[in-house]
Amino acid sequence: MHTWTLLVALLAAAALAYHVGRKRAIATAGGSGRINTLHSLPAYYGFYAAMWAAIPALLLLGLWLGVQDQVITTLVKASLPPQSVAELTPGALGLLMNDVKNVASGNIASGAVTPAIQTAADHYARLQHLARWTQWLLVLAISVAGMSFAWSQTRPTMRARNRVESVVLGVLILFSSIAVLTTLGIVLSVVFESWQFFQKIAPSEFFLGTLWSPQTAMRADQVAADGAFGAVPLFTGTLLVSFIAMMVAVPIGLMAAIYLSEYAPRKVRSVAKPLLEILAGIPTVVYGFFAALTLAPVIRDLGEQLGFAVASESALAAGLVMGIMIIPFVSSLSDDVINAVPQAMRDGSYALGATQSETIRRVVIPAALPGIVGGVLLAVSRAIGETMIVVMAAGLTANLTANPLASVTTVTVQIVTLLTGDQEFDSAKTLAAFALGLTLFLVTLTLNIIALHIVRKYREQYE
Amino acid sequence: MNALASEIVRDTGAVSAADLARGGHFSGTIGDITTPDPRMVCREVNVWYGDKHAIKDVSLDIGNHQVVAMIGPSGCGKSTFLRCLNRMNDTIDGCRVRGSITLDGQEIYDKGLDPVPLRAQVGMVFQKPNPFPKSIYENVAYGARIHGLTNSKAELDALVETSLRKAGLWNEVKDRLDQPGTGLSGGQQQRLCIARTIAVSPEVILMDEPCSALDPIATAIIEELIDELREQYSIAIVTHSMQQAARVSQRTAYFHLGDLVEVGETTQVFTNPRHKLTEDYITGRFG
């Protein structure tokens, strides 16, 4: 007698309703030869009946499951002997109720099972049993009621197709709003936690302070720093790594795009473009250990030979590898916008005696520039939000430096280190991660909005 | 050259539309393909797009200070032929050109000849106005900048002004030369494209249906302009409008399915066509 059997029963009811509704529609039309007198095809009347059989019953079931446990718990609480409950704190009462539930379902209770608990448990089990039966009866009754309502509605003039389609529309809206609401929920939770953080640490210290040392003592006898939450070194670190990444990705990506869209023969293009896009498919963790284990030592050795002091985890290594990761973003977005420049532009330039490279430099690239800038901005927001490569290759020390050979840390790396492991959610250290996350989110959101705006404006120009 | 030309000119007159439709052999162009003072001389030009034989043995002279109109139904090869004259077909994959085309006696399909400077000598105006997404000034200055035609800002300014004046656009745009060329009306854009072409001082201007995207008033202005430009340049124009061909051209060439059917003085072709196909097309029986 589980809930899922009830769901199966509802499904069966819906199937039955479909069949009955369809038959009923044909009957009201006066036989299968007169289907054309119906407003909609018989199958729509079937779907209409199935919807009435399933949807109200499902809504009731969902509502029931939402409140059943609370109602039963309240009833059992009320039935407990008042003198044994009176002096309990809310927490202790919760524990007592847990024991009652455990006994009722045959699990081990936390302490000795007193007669009072036993009685309450029996009462709990009885109520649950009753609730389950009532639930079954009620849900199936609603289903049958829905079915008979559909039956009574079925006549040739009923616009079953339109009604079914409006329900389908409702379902589509429901599912699309799930994505939007989830985003909204995430944003709200981040904003809420950040709010708590800014109650403890002043925003001016967070956004302007230059010392980042979030480790705080968890117990009174621990020796640890007091905790400093100046996020400026994280912002500069993020910017430094992203800047190096863009220095790699923009020229390489752009030139690759120009070659592929303007010069490459079709055969080369059909092979090279997918190959380039494979770069985008490599998991970032693979890039990360490539950066940490292969590139970083190479850079350090090279730097030492040239007489530079290079940290074993340098911003340069992380930035270079991140740049390689972003190349396909830049190249495929640029490729798209370059291809969108009308051939008439190129023809006009050729007809004035311009060579191919002059045409590209003076006409195609300027015409595609807004789109290219949009693509680059999208790549920047991707670079800022990138986590795995910097976690593995950039380091953890918050240095306020512009030296690419030094170890820096980024916003994303700090969020990872602040939140991995067991954390207490009332300390500024944990909440700092949410403030960082909010900052990151706002920056990338702004970049994306600007980029999409530029790209859209550019598209309109040629359509 | 004259011997060759006279050999090619064969006045058969006996080929009917039905013959052509049946795939019967087309025996040659009717009318005089030559002019006394040719700028460009095309002989037995053939063009293939992949396997498709788009132009078949077309021979035609483009006369000096003259407008040649090319008419014919869609897909007859007139635009393809036009694009052969400045080697714009080179940019199309799978396009092959055979035959001889000379500009002032110089073979333009010579292996050693670079098509890039050729296109500065033989300019082209396209069907749809295609100004660059730059200012009006930069649009006109584009060719001069590429070819280094001017030595100072003042010279460039003067060149832009004269080109815009010749294209009859100067008075309309002189106060907003720094505005984007794409912001002009369709007819103004097309005149801007003509000014851009004139600025590199070509010898021949090719026009591929230059008015098909324009309203009648803009069309009339462009047609007037074409008539003025004839005094300095040789012009070949492809058009779908027979009235336009009659108004602007001195010679008319009628193309049909890749063949050059008939060439002649414009007045003769329109008043007294000698080939059945030409007559049918001009009287509006098909096309």
XYZ file of C-alpha atoms in Angstrom, chain A residues 25-460:
436
model
C -17.291 10.799 -28.023
C -17.860 8.391 -30.915
C -21.165 7.303 -29.353
C -22.420 10.889 -28.960
C -21.496 11.573 -32.555
C -23.679 8.658 -33.585
C -21.186 5.958 -34.542
C -17.716 5.811 -36.015
C -19.033 6.829 -39.438
C -20.049 10.252 -38.152
C -16.809 11.337 -36.505
C -16.766 14.432 -38.698
C -19.690 15.854 -36.709
C -17.401 16.036 -33.643
C -15.538 19.276 -33.001
C -12.266 17.409 -32.386
C -10.883 13.970 -33.179
C -12.101 11.288 -30.734
C -8.589 10.932 -29.270
C -8.821 14.505 -27.944
C -11.982 13.606 -26.030
C -10.029 10.633 -24.666
C -7.153 12.864 -23.535
C -9.657 15.307 -22.068
C -11.220 12.559 -19.941
C -7.773 11.215 -18.959
C -6.723 14.657 -17.795
C -9.811 15.047 -15.656
C -9.195 11.605 -14.203
C -5.536 12.210 -13.380
C -4.753 15.886 -12.765
C -7.177 16.816 -9.899
C -6.401 13.512 -8.188
C -2.658 14.114 -8.517
C -3.001 17.629 -7.111
C -4.945 16.288 -4.139
C -2.358 13.546 -3.603
C 0.486 16.066 -3.649
C -1.311 18.280 -1.144
C -2.121 15.301 1.060
C 1.475 14.050 1.139
C 2.624 17.553 2.005
C 0.488 17.896 5.150
C -0.161 14.291 6.274
C 2.926 13.927 8.446
C 2.476 17.298 10.129
C -1.182 16.664 10.935
C -0.482 13.224 12.417
C 2.446 14.520 14.458
C 0.315 17.319 15.883
C -2.446 14.854 16.772
C -0.007 12.478 18.495
C 1.616 15.357 20.375
C -1.767 16.431 21.638
C -2.479 12.932 22.852
C 0.708 12.743 24.954
C 0.146 13.008 28.714
C 0.371 16.768 29.430
C 2.493 16.399 32.596
C 5.308 14.569 30.707
C 5.448 17.224 27.960
C 5.099 20.396 29.960
C 8.704 20.848 31.051
C 10.322 19.749 27.766
C 12.159 22.220 25.523
C 11.138 22.259 21.812
C 14.358 20.324 20.991
C 13.682 17.633 23.568
C 10.078 17.365 22.389
C 11.365 16.834 18.845
C 13.615 14.021 20.076
C 10.693 12.446 21.917
C 8.584 12.540 18.755
C 11.454 10.934 16.823
C 11.451 8.108 19.344
C 7.707 7.717 18.939
C 8.089 7.495 15.159
C 10.970 5.049 15.426
C 9.026 2.754 17.731
C 5.993 2.996 15.464
C 8.004 1.909 12.427
C 9.894 -0.777 14.362
C 13.278 0.982 14.526
C 15.512 1.358 17.562
C 14.617 4.246 19.871
C 17.254 6.467 21.445
C 16.459 5.458 25.009
C 14.261 3.154 27.037
C 10.757 2.760 25.653
C 8.429 4.031 28.369
C 4.761 3.001 28.365
C 3.826 6.560 27.407
C 6.026 6.373 24.314
C 4.647 2.954 23.469
C 1.079 4.242 23.664
C 1.915 7.241 21.544
C 3.653 5.006 19.007
C 0.623 2.764 18.740
C -1.554 5.817 18.285
C 0.845 7.112 15.599
C 0.781 3.817 13.699
C -3.006 3.669 13.864
C -3.346 7.210 12.533
C -0.931 6.520 9.701
C -2.858 3.414 8.692
C -6.100 5.365 8.727
C -4.576 8.218 6.773
C -3.305 5.878 4.077
C -6.718 4.327 3.530
C -8.473 7.677 3.525
C -5.910 8.928 1.053
C -6.533 6.009 -1.298
C -10.272 6.343 -1.122
C -10.286 10.094 -1.521
C -7.838 10.201 -4.396
C -9.613 7.465 -6.328
C -12.956 9.116 -5.625
C -11.700 12.401 -7.051
C -10.360 10.531 -10.051
C -13.717 8.881 -10.676
C -15.493 12.201 -10.141
C -13.220 13.833 -12.699
C -13.856 11.034 -15.120
C -17.627 11.349 -14.792
C -17.416 15.112 -15.159
C -15.553 14.592 -18.449
C -18.188 12.028 -19.412
C -20.983 14.506 -18.804
C -19.145 17.206 -20.747
C -18.532 15.042 -23.787
C -20.784 16.068 -26.667
C -20.023 16.867 -30.311
C -19.885 20.641 -29.746
C -17.385 20.445 -26.860
C -14.043 21.871 -28.021
C -11.907 19.062 -26.619
C -8.853 19.870 -28.759
C -8.635 23.460 -27.518
C -9.070 22.397 -23.896
C -6.409 19.685 -24.162
C -4.041 22.131 -25.805
C -4.538 24.730 -23.104
C -3.625 22.106 -20.507
C -0.513 21.212 -22.545
C 0.356 24.916 -22.578
C -0.023 25.004 -18.808
C 2.323 22.041 -18.426
C 4.922 23.726 -20.666
C 4.727 26.930 -18.627
C 5.100 24.909 -15.411
C 8.259 23.204 -16.624
C 9.862 26.343 -17.987
C 9.157 28.154 -14.743
C 10.991 25.384 -12.845
C 14.285 26.518 -14.402
C 13.581 30.168 -13.692
C 12.432 29.535 -10.146
C 15.487 27.385 -9.406
C 17.770 30.211 -10.508
C 15.769 32.629 -8.421
C 16.009 30.307 -5.423
C 19.781 29.996 -5.752
C 20.194 33.752 -6.062
C 17.972 34.381 -3.042
C 19.831 31.881 -0.860
C 23.179 33.406 -1.828
C 21.850 36.910 -1.184
C 20.446 35.864 2.189
C 23.672 34.252 3.385
C 25.701 37.189 2.068
C 23.440 39.503 4.040
C 24.324 37.579 7.192
C 27.994 37.830 6.305
C 27.799 41.586 5.894
C 26.195 41.829 9.331
C 29.430 40.401 10.760
C 31.952 42.004 8.397
C 31.486 45.493 7.030
C 31.127 45.639 3.210
C 33.847 48.287 3.147
C 36.318 45.868 4.740
C 35.297 43.086 2.354
C 35.479 45.120 -0.854
C 38.409 47.390 0.050
C 40.523 45.395 2.520
C 43.782 44.044 1.196
C 44.360 41.244 3.724
C 42.663 37.895 3.209
C 43.095 35.388 6.000
C 39.759 33.722 6.676
C 40.956 31.081 9.176
C 39.315 31.717 12.537
C 39.455 29.797 15.793
C 36.659 27.279 16.039
C 37.154 26.632 19.763
C 38.271 29.045 22.456
C 41.494 27.120 23.163
C 42.634 27.000 19.526
C 45.473 29.158 18.309
C 44.456 30.799 15.066
C 44.296 34.152 13.362
C 41.408 36.460 14.089
C 40.349 36.295 10.474
C 40.699 39.067 7.934
C 38.222 39.343 5.095
C 39.676 41.872 2.665
C 38.828 40.352 -0.706
C 40.910 42.689 -2.890
C 43.781 40.153 -3.307
C 41.233 37.621 -4.533
C 39.784 40.037 -7.049
C 43.214 41.019 -8.356
C 44.255 37.361 -8.481
C 41.144 36.485 -10.466
C 41.724 39.399 -12.810
C 45.413 38.494 -13.267
C 44.682 34.875 -14.166
C 41.770 35.852 -16.426
C 43.888 38.520 -18.092
C 46.650 36.008 -18.882
C 44.012 33.584 -20.146
C 42.514 36.201 -22.460
C 45.999 37.183 -23.685
C 46.321 33.584 -24.857
C 42.787 32.890 -26.011
C 41.866 36.077 -27.886
C 44.732 36.246 -30.419
C 44.884 32.493 -31.006
C 41.110 32.085 -31.126
C 40.599 35.070 -33.395
C 43.317 34.096 -35.850
C 42.082 30.519 -35.927
C 38.591 31.825 -36.646
C 39.848 34.063 -39.452
C 41.775 31.217 -41.035
C 38.903 28.773 -40.712
C 36.185 31.098 -41.980
C 38.065 32.987 -44.689
C 41.007 30.990 -45.961
C 40.593 27.320 -45.131
C 39.412 25.054 -47.939
C 36.194 23.289 -47.094
C 37.981 20.001 -46.396
C 40.380 21.536 -43.871
C 37.546 23.407 -42.256
C 35.386 20.324 -41.857
C 38.218 18.589 -39.997
C 39.841 21.471 -38.109
C 36.708 23.045 -36.659
C 35.482 19.944 -34.808
C 39.057 19.250 -33.660
C 39.288 22.733 -32.201
C 35.958 22.281 -30.499
C 37.196 19.080 -28.857
C 39.253 21.407 -26.662
C 35.969 22.611 -25.186
C 35.022 19.037 -24.368
C 38.071 18.231 -22.249
C 37.065 18.138 -18.561
C 38.504 21.130 -16.737
C 40.031 18.865 -14.105
C 42.204 17.355 -16.843
C 43.312 20.844 -17.818
C 43.947 21.432 -14.141
C 46.405 18.635 -13.636
C 48.008 19.369 -16.973
C 48.625 22.874 -15.659
C 49.771 21.775 -12.209
C 51.913 18.772 -13.141
C 53.211 19.539 -16.622
C 53.167 23.231 -17.364
C 53.944 24.704 -13.927
C 57.243 22.780 -13.506
C 58.255 23.687 -17.064
C 57.626 27.370 -16.365
C 59.487 27.177 -13.073
C 62.534 25.505 -14.642
C 62.504 27.928 -17.532
C 62.209 30.876 -15.168
C 65.078 29.649 -13.030
C 67.321 29.311 -16.055
C 66.488 32.893 -16.975
C 67.097 34.020 -13.407
C 63.523 34.663 -12.276
C 62.077 33.420 -9.034
C 59.021 31.454 -10.026
C 56.539 29.961 -7.596
C 55.749 26.317 -8.221
C 52.102 27.291 -8.513
C 52.068 30.402 -10.652
C 49.354 32.612 -12.086
C 51.110 32.187 -15.431
C 50.649 28.411 -15.541
C 46.991 28.612 -14.557
C 46.322 31.492 -16.952
C 48.034 29.820 -19.922
C 46.095 26.604 -19.521
C 42.845 28.433 -18.922
C 43.534 30.407 -22.077
C 43.904 27.194 -24.049
C 40.646 25.975 -22.610
C 38.869 29.157 -23.742
C 40.274 29.190 -27.307
C 37.315 27.241 -28.720
C 34.848 29.720 -27.171
C 36.523 32.663 -28.810
C 37.162 30.911 -32.105
C 33.755 29.394 -32.632
C 31.852 32.531 -31.601
C 34.114 34.686 -33.801
C 33.774 32.193 -36.630
C 29.987 32.523 -36.437
C 30.002 36.304 -36.555
C 32.601 36.421 -39.339
C 30.467 34.048 -41.371
C 27.464 36.270 -40.695
C 29.133 39.191 -42.485
C 27.335 39.207 -45.846
C 29.271 38.029 -48.886
C 28.172 41.298 -50.553
C 30.589 43.172 -48.238
C 33.497 41.052 -49.406
C 32.420 41.303 -53.056
C 32.220 45.077 -52.744
C 35.751 45.189 -51.415
C 37.166 42.761 -53.994
C 35.493 44.756 -56.762
C 37.502 47.809 -55.666
C 40.744 45.888 -56.116
C 41.334 44.905 -52.502
C 43.185 41.695 -51.734
C 41.727 39.075 -49.460
C 43.759 40.164 -46.450
C 42.892 43.832 -47.004
C 39.244 42.856 -47.237
C 39.434 40.901 -44.006
C 41.342 43.588 -42.156
C 39.395 46.611 -43.364
C 35.895 45.303 -43.984
C 35.168 41.886 -42.490
C 36.725 42.333 -39.053
C 35.341 45.852 -38.485
C 31.906 44.618 -39.541
C 32.170 41.605 -37.232
C 33.811 43.502 -34.376
C 30.740 43.971 -32.159
C 30.041 40.259 -32.366
C 33.658 39.396 -31.672
C 33.684 41.691 -28.632
C 30.502 40.013 -27.407
C 32.119 36.596 -27.808
C 35.231 37.728 -25.955
C 33.134 39.087 -23.074
C 31.368 35.747 -22.790
C 34.781 34.079 -22.690
C 35.923 36.496 -19.953
C 32.940 35.640 -17.799
C 33.745 31.995 -18.343
C 37.374 32.606 -17.317
C 36.380 34.456 -14.152
C 34.042 31.670 -13.119
C 36.476 28.862 -13.962
C 37.383 26.887 -10.845
C 39.136 23.564 -11.333
C 42.209 24.790 -13.197
C 42.937 27.528 -10.681
C 42.306 25.262 -7.705
C 44.975 22.893 -9.007
C 47.418 25.319 -10.538
C 47.102 28.815 -9.092
C 47.621 28.258 -5.380
C 45.932 29.234 -2.135
C 47.921 32.173 -0.798
C 46.191 35.492 -1.250
C 48.989 37.631 -2.657
C 48.230 41.153 -3.739
C 50.545 41.189 -6.751
C 50.590 41.803 -10.475
C 53.535 39.451 -10.969
C 52.386 36.532 -13.138
C 55.229 34.378 -11.814
C 53.964 34.584 -8.232
C 51.333 32.367 -6.706
C 47.923 34.012 -6.511
C 44.511 32.826 -5.509
C 41.129 33.523 -7.039
C 37.587 34.026 -5.828
C 36.550 30.575 -6.974
C 39.501 28.863 -5.305
C 38.674 30.519 -2.001
C 35.023 29.502 -2.222
C 36.161 25.904 -2.680
C 38.569 25.987 0.261
C 36.081 27.755 2.516
C 33.305 25.273 1.897
C 35.064 21.905 1.612
C 34.903 19.822 4.745
C 32.631 20.304 7.768
C 31.719 23.904 8.381
C 29.649 25.800 10.889
C 27.163 28.065 9.198
C 27.201 30.868 11.714
C 30.873 31.789 11.304
C 32.026 34.596 9.082
C 34.509 32.224 7.446
C 31.797 30.052 5.917
C 29.503 32.927 5.109
C 32.367 34.683 3.292
C 32.036 32.051 0.582
C 28.506 33.251 -0.121
C 29.594 36.878 -0.297
C 32.331 35.870 -2.757
C 29.835 33.807 -4.722
C 27.432 36.736 -4.896
C 30.181 39.063 -6.127
C 31.244 36.542 -8.736
C 27.660 36.020 -9.838
C 27.020 39.748 -10.202
C 30.194 40.273 -12.244
C 29.590 37.394 -14.641
C 25.907 38.295 -14.924
C 26.793 41.858 -15.891
C 29.360 40.644 -18.427
C 26.879 38.204 -19.944
C 24.151 40.826 -20.217
C 26.520 43.268 -21.923
C 27.842 40.556 -24.236
C 24.408 39.283 -25.233
C 23.217 42.834 -25.794
C 26.162 43.556 -28.104
C 25.732 40.306 -29.996
C 21.990 40.886 -30.458
C 22.480 44.453 -31.632
C 24.995 43.224 -34.176
C 22.665 40.490 -35.460
C 19.918 43.035 -36.131
